[in-house]
C-alpha cells in the first residue's frame, strides 16, 4: 500500500481521508501491525485508483499492504 500511496504522491493522512478511515488504521496497515478486511481493501484501492488485487502483491523490498 505504501508503494502505491507514494506513487500517487499521497500522505497517509490524505489516503485515510479519501478512504474514509482513521489515520492510525492506515498507519497500522502500512507497518503490518493490522490486517485489512476485504471491505477496507476495496476502500483503499478506490482511494488509490487501483485494483484491490494490487494491494495484495508484495512490492520489491517490502511487505504487502
Short mmCIF file of N, CA, C and O in Angstrom, two decimals:
data_model
loop_
_atom_site.label_atom_id
_atom_site.label_comp_id
_atom_site.label_asym_id
_atom_site.label_seq_id
_atom_site.Cartn_x
_atom_site.Cartn_y
_atom_site.Cartn_z
N UNK A 1 0.82 -1.17 0.00
CA UNK A 1 0.00 0.00 0.00
C UNK A 1 0.88 1.25 0.00
O UNK A 1 0.59 2.20 -0.71
N UNK A 2 1.92 1.24 0.80
CA UNK A 2 2.82 2.40 0.87
C UNK A 2 3.38 2.72 -0.52
O UNK A 2 3.44 3.88 -0.92
N UNK A 3 3.77 1.68 -1.24
CA UNK A 3 4.32 1.85 -2.58
C UNK A 3 3.33 2.61 -3.48
O UNK A 3 3.69 3.60 -4.12
N UNK A 4 2.10 2.17 -3.51
CA UNK A 4 1.08 2.79 -4.35
C UNK A 4 0.73 4.20 -3.85
O UNK A 4 0.50 5.11 -4.64
N UNK A 5 0.69 4.36 -2.55
CA UNK A 5 0.40 5.68 -1.98
C UNK A 5 1.48 6.69 -2.38
O UNK A 5 1.18 7.81 -2.81
N UNK A 6 2.73 6.26 -2.29
CA UNK A 6 3.83 7.17 -2.64
C UNK A 6 3.87 7.45 -4.14
O UNK A 6 4.18 8.57 -4.55
N UNK A 7 3.54 6.45 -4.96
CA UNK A 7 3.47 6.68 -6.40
C UNK A 7 2.45 7.76 -6.74
O UNK A 7 2.64 8.53 -7.68
N UNK A 8 1.38 7.81 -5.98
CA UNK A 8 0.32 8.81 -6.20
C UNK A 8 0.64 10.14 -5.52
O UNK A 8 -0.10 11.11 -5.68
N UNK A 9 1.71 10.18 -4.73
CA UNK A 9 2.09 11.41 -4.05
C UNK A 9 1.17 11.76 -2.90
O UNK A 9 1.02 12.94 -2.58
N UNK A 10 0.58 10.76 -2.28
CA UNK A 10 -0.36 10.98 -1.18
C UNK A 10 0.31 10.77 0.17
O UNK A 10 1.14 9.87 0.33
N UNK A 11 -0.09 11.56 1.14
CA UNK A 11 0.32 11.32 2.52
C UNK A 11 -0.60 10.26 3.10
O UNK A 11 -1.68 9.97 2.55
N UNK A 12 -0.19 9.70 4.22
CA UNK A 12 -1.08 8.75 4.91
C UNK A 12 -2.38 9.44 5.30
O UNK A 12 -3.45 8.86 5.20
N UNK A 13 -2.27 10.68 5.71
CA UNK A 13 -3.45 11.43 6.13
C UNK A 13 -4.43 11.61 4.97
O UNK A 13 -5.63 11.42 5.12
N UNK A 14 -3.91 11.98 3.79
CA UNK A 14 -4.77 12.18 2.62
C UNK A 14 -5.44 10.86 2.22
O UNK A 14 -6.62 10.83 1.89
N UNK A 15 -4.66 9.77 2.22
CA UNK A 15 -5.23 8.47 1.87
C UNK A 15 -6.32 8.08 2.86
O UNK A 15 -7.38 7.61 2.46
N UNK A 16 -6.06 8.28 4.13
CA UNK A 16 -7.05 7.96 5.15
C UNK A 16 -8.33 8.76 4.92
O UNK A 16 -9.44 8.21 4.98
N UNK A 17 -8.20 10.05 4.64
CA UNK A 17 -9.37 10.88 4.38
C UNK A 17 -10.12 10.41 3.14
O UNK A 17 -11.34 10.29 3.14
N UNK A 18 -9.39 10.14 2.07
CA UNK A 18 -10.00 9.71 0.81
C UNK A 18 -10.71 8.36 0.95
O UNK A 18 -11.70 8.11 0.28
N UNK A 19 -10.17 7.50 1.82
CA UNK A 19 -10.75 6.17 2.02
C UNK A 19 -11.78 6.16 3.15
O UNK A 19 -12.41 5.13 3.40
N UNK A 20 -11.93 7.27 3.86
CA UNK A 20 -12.88 7.33 4.96
C UNK A 20 -12.45 6.50 6.15
O UNK A 20 -13.26 5.85 6.80
N UNK A 21 -11.14 6.52 6.42
CA UNK A 21 -10.57 5.71 7.50
C UNK A 21 -9.80 6.60 8.47
O UNK A 21 -9.46 7.74 8.15
N UNK A 22 -9.51 6.05 9.62
CA UNK A 22 -8.67 6.73 10.60
C UNK A 22 -7.21 6.67 10.15
O UNK A 22 -6.75 5.65 9.62
N UNK A 23 -6.48 7.74 10.38
CA UNK A 23 -5.06 7.78 10.05
C UNK A 23 -4.31 6.66 10.76
O UNK A 23 -3.45 6.01 10.16
N UNK A 24 -4.64 6.39 12.00
CA UNK A 24 -3.93 5.35 12.76
C UNK A 24 -4.13 3.98 12.11
O UNK A 24 -3.21 3.15 12.13
N UNK A 25 -5.30 3.73 11.52
CA UNK A 25 -5.57 2.45 10.86
C UNK A 25 -4.68 2.31 9.62
O UNK A 25 -4.07 1.25 9.41
N UNK A 26 -4.61 3.35 8.81
CA UNK A 26 -3.76 3.32 7.62
C UNK A 26 -2.31 3.13 8.02
O UNK A 26 -1.59 2.32 7.42
N UNK A 27 -1.87 3.82 9.04
CA UNK A 27 -0.51 3.67 9.53
C UNK A 27 -0.24 2.24 10.00
O UNK A 27 0.80 1.65 9.67
N UNK A 28 -1.17 1.69 10.75
CA UNK A 28 -1.03 0.31 11.23
C UNK A 28 -0.94 -0.68 10.07
O UNK A 28 -0.15 -1.63 10.11
N UNK A 29 -1.74 -0.47 9.03
CA UNK A 29 -1.70 -1.35 7.86
C UNK A 29 -0.33 -1.29 7.19
O UNK A 29 0.24 -2.32 6.83
N UNK A 30 0.18 -0.10 7.02
CA UNK A 30 1.48 0.05 6.36
C UNK A 30 2.61 -0.57 7.17
O UNK A 30 3.57 -1.09 6.61
N UNK A 31 2.49 -0.52 8.49
CA UNK A 31 3.54 -1.11 9.34
C UNK A 31 3.35 -2.61 9.51
O UNK A 31 4.22 -3.29 10.03
N UNK A 32 2.21 -3.12 9.07
CA UNK A 32 1.96 -4.55 9.16
C UNK A 32 1.49 -5.01 10.52
O UNK A 32 1.55 -6.20 10.83
N UNK A 33 1.01 -4.09 11.35
CA UNK A 33 0.53 -4.47 12.68
C UNK A 33 -0.96 -4.80 12.70
O UNK A 33 -1.46 -5.24 13.71
N UNK A 34 -1.63 -4.54 11.58
CA UNK A 34 -3.05 -4.89 11.45
C UNK A 34 -3.27 -5.48 10.07
O UNK A 34 -2.52 -5.20 9.13
N UNK A 35 -4.31 -6.29 9.95
CA UNK A 35 -4.70 -6.86 8.67
C UNK A 35 -6.02 -6.24 8.24
O UNK A 35 -6.95 -6.14 9.03
N UNK A 36 -6.11 -5.84 6.96
CA UNK A 36 -7.33 -5.19 6.50
C UNK A 36 -8.44 -6.20 6.19
O UNK A 36 -8.17 -7.35 5.84
N UNK A 37 -9.66 -5.75 6.32
CA UNK A 37 -10.80 -6.55 5.87
C UNK A 37 -10.90 -6.41 4.35
O UNK A 37 -10.25 -5.55 3.75
N UNK A 38 -11.71 -7.25 3.73
CA UNK A 38 -11.92 -7.16 2.30
C UNK A 38 -12.54 -5.80 1.96
O UNK A 38 -12.17 -5.16 0.98
N UNK A 39 -13.44 -5.36 2.79
CA UNK A 39 -14.08 -4.05 2.58
C UNK A 39 -13.04 -2.92 2.64
O UNK A 39 -13.05 -2.01 1.81
N UNK A 40 -12.14 -3.00 3.62
CA UNK A 40 -11.10 -1.97 3.75
C UNK A 40 -10.18 -1.98 2.52
O UNK A 40 -9.79 -0.91 2.03
N UNK A 41 -9.85 -3.17 2.02
CA UNK A 41 -9.02 -3.26 0.81
C UNK A 41 -9.70 -2.54 -0.35
O UNK A 41 -9.06 -1.82 -1.11
N UNK A 42 -11.00 -2.75 -0.49
CA UNK A 42 -11.74 -2.10 -1.56
C UNK A 42 -11.74 -0.59 -1.43
O UNK A 42 -11.55 0.13 -2.42
N UNK A 43 -11.93 -0.11 -0.23
CA UNK A 43 -11.94 1.34 0.00
C UNK A 43 -10.58 1.96 -0.26
O UNK A 43 -10.47 3.04 -0.86
N UNK A 44 -9.53 1.28 0.17
CA UNK A 44 -8.17 1.78 -0.07
C UNK A 44 -7.84 1.77 -1.57
O UNK A 44 -7.27 2.72 -2.09
N UNK A 45 -8.20 0.69 -2.24
CA UNK A 45 -7.95 0.60 -3.67
C UNK A 45 -8.70 1.70 -4.42
O UNK A 45 -8.14 2.32 -5.33
N UNK A 46 -9.95 1.94 -4.05
CA UNK A 46 -10.71 3.03 -4.68
C UNK A 46 -10.02 4.36 -4.47
O UNK A 46 -9.91 5.16 -5.40
N UNK A 47 -9.57 4.61 -3.26
CA UNK A 47 -8.91 5.88 -2.95
C UNK A 47 -7.60 6.04 -3.73
O UNK A 47 -7.21 7.15 -4.07
N UNK A 48 -6.94 4.91 -4.00
CA UNK A 48 -5.68 4.94 -4.74
C UNK A 48 -5.88 4.85 -6.25
O UNK A 48 -4.94 5.03 -7.02
N UNK A 49 -7.10 4.51 -6.68
CA UNK A 49 -7.38 4.38 -8.10
C UNK A 49 -6.75 3.16 -8.73
O UNK A 49 -6.31 3.20 -9.88
N UNK A 50 -6.68 2.07 -7.95
CA UNK A 50 -6.08 0.82 -8.44
C UNK A 50 -7.01 -0.35 -8.15
O UNK A 50 -7.98 -0.23 -7.41
N UNK A 51 -6.69 -1.50 -8.73
CA UNK A 51 -7.44 -2.73 -8.46
C UNK A 51 -7.04 -3.25 -7.08
O UNK A 51 -5.86 -3.21 -6.72
N UNK A 52 -8.00 -3.74 -6.31
CA UNK A 52 -7.69 -4.25 -4.97
C UNK A 52 -6.60 -5.32 -4.95
O UNK A 52 -5.78 -5.35 -4.04
N UNK A 53 -6.54 -6.16 -6.00
CA UNK A 53 -5.54 -7.23 -6.01
C UNK A 53 -4.11 -6.70 -5.96
O UNK A 53 -3.21 -7.35 -5.47
N UNK A 54 -3.91 -5.48 -6.45
CA UNK A 54 -2.57 -4.89 -6.41
C UNK A 54 -2.09 -4.64 -4.99
O UNK A 54 -0.89 -4.63 -4.73
N UNK A 55 -3.02 -4.45 -4.07
CA UNK A 55 -2.64 -4.22 -2.67
C UNK A 55 -2.18 -5.51 -1.98
O UNK A 55 -1.56 -5.46 -0.93
N UNK A 56 -2.48 -6.64 -2.60
CA UNK A 56 -2.09 -7.92 -2.02
C UNK A 56 -0.75 -8.42 -2.53
O UNK A 56 -0.20 -9.37 -1.99
N UNK A 57 -0.24 -7.78 -3.57
CA UNK A 57 1.06 -8.17 -4.11
C UNK A 57 2.18 -7.58 -3.27
O UNK A 57 2.07 -6.47 -2.77
N UNK A 58 3.26 -8.32 -3.15
CA UNK A 58 4.40 -7.85 -2.37
C UNK A 58 5.34 -7.06 -3.26
O UNK A 58 5.89 -7.61 -4.22
N UNK A 59 5.51 -5.76 -2.99
CA UNK A 59 6.45 -4.97 -3.79
C UNK A 59 7.88 -5.37 -3.48
O UNK A 59 8.17 -5.91 -2.40
N UNK A 60 8.78 -5.10 -4.39
CA UNK A 60 10.19 -5.42 -4.18
C UNK A 60 10.68 -4.64 -2.96
O UNK A 60 10.47 -3.44 -2.85
N UNK A 61 11.27 -5.36 -2.02
CA UNK A 61 11.87 -4.72 -0.86
C UNK A 61 10.93 -4.41 0.29
O UNK A 61 11.26 -3.66 1.18
N UNK A 62 9.72 -4.98 0.28
CA UNK A 62 8.84 -4.67 1.39
C UNK A 62 7.65 -5.58 1.48
O UNK A 62 7.37 -6.34 0.56
N UNK A 63 6.95 -5.53 2.59
CA UNK A 63 5.76 -6.36 2.78
C UNK A 63 4.58 -5.81 2.01
O UNK A 63 4.57 -4.64 1.61
N UNK A 64 3.59 -6.67 1.75
CA UNK A 64 2.37 -6.19 1.09
C UNK A 64 1.57 -5.37 2.07
O UNK A 64 1.83 -5.35 3.27
N UNK A 65 0.58 -4.67 1.53
CA UNK A 65 -0.30 -3.75 2.27
C UNK A 65 0.53 -2.70 2.87
O UNK A 65 0.79 -1.70 2.54
#
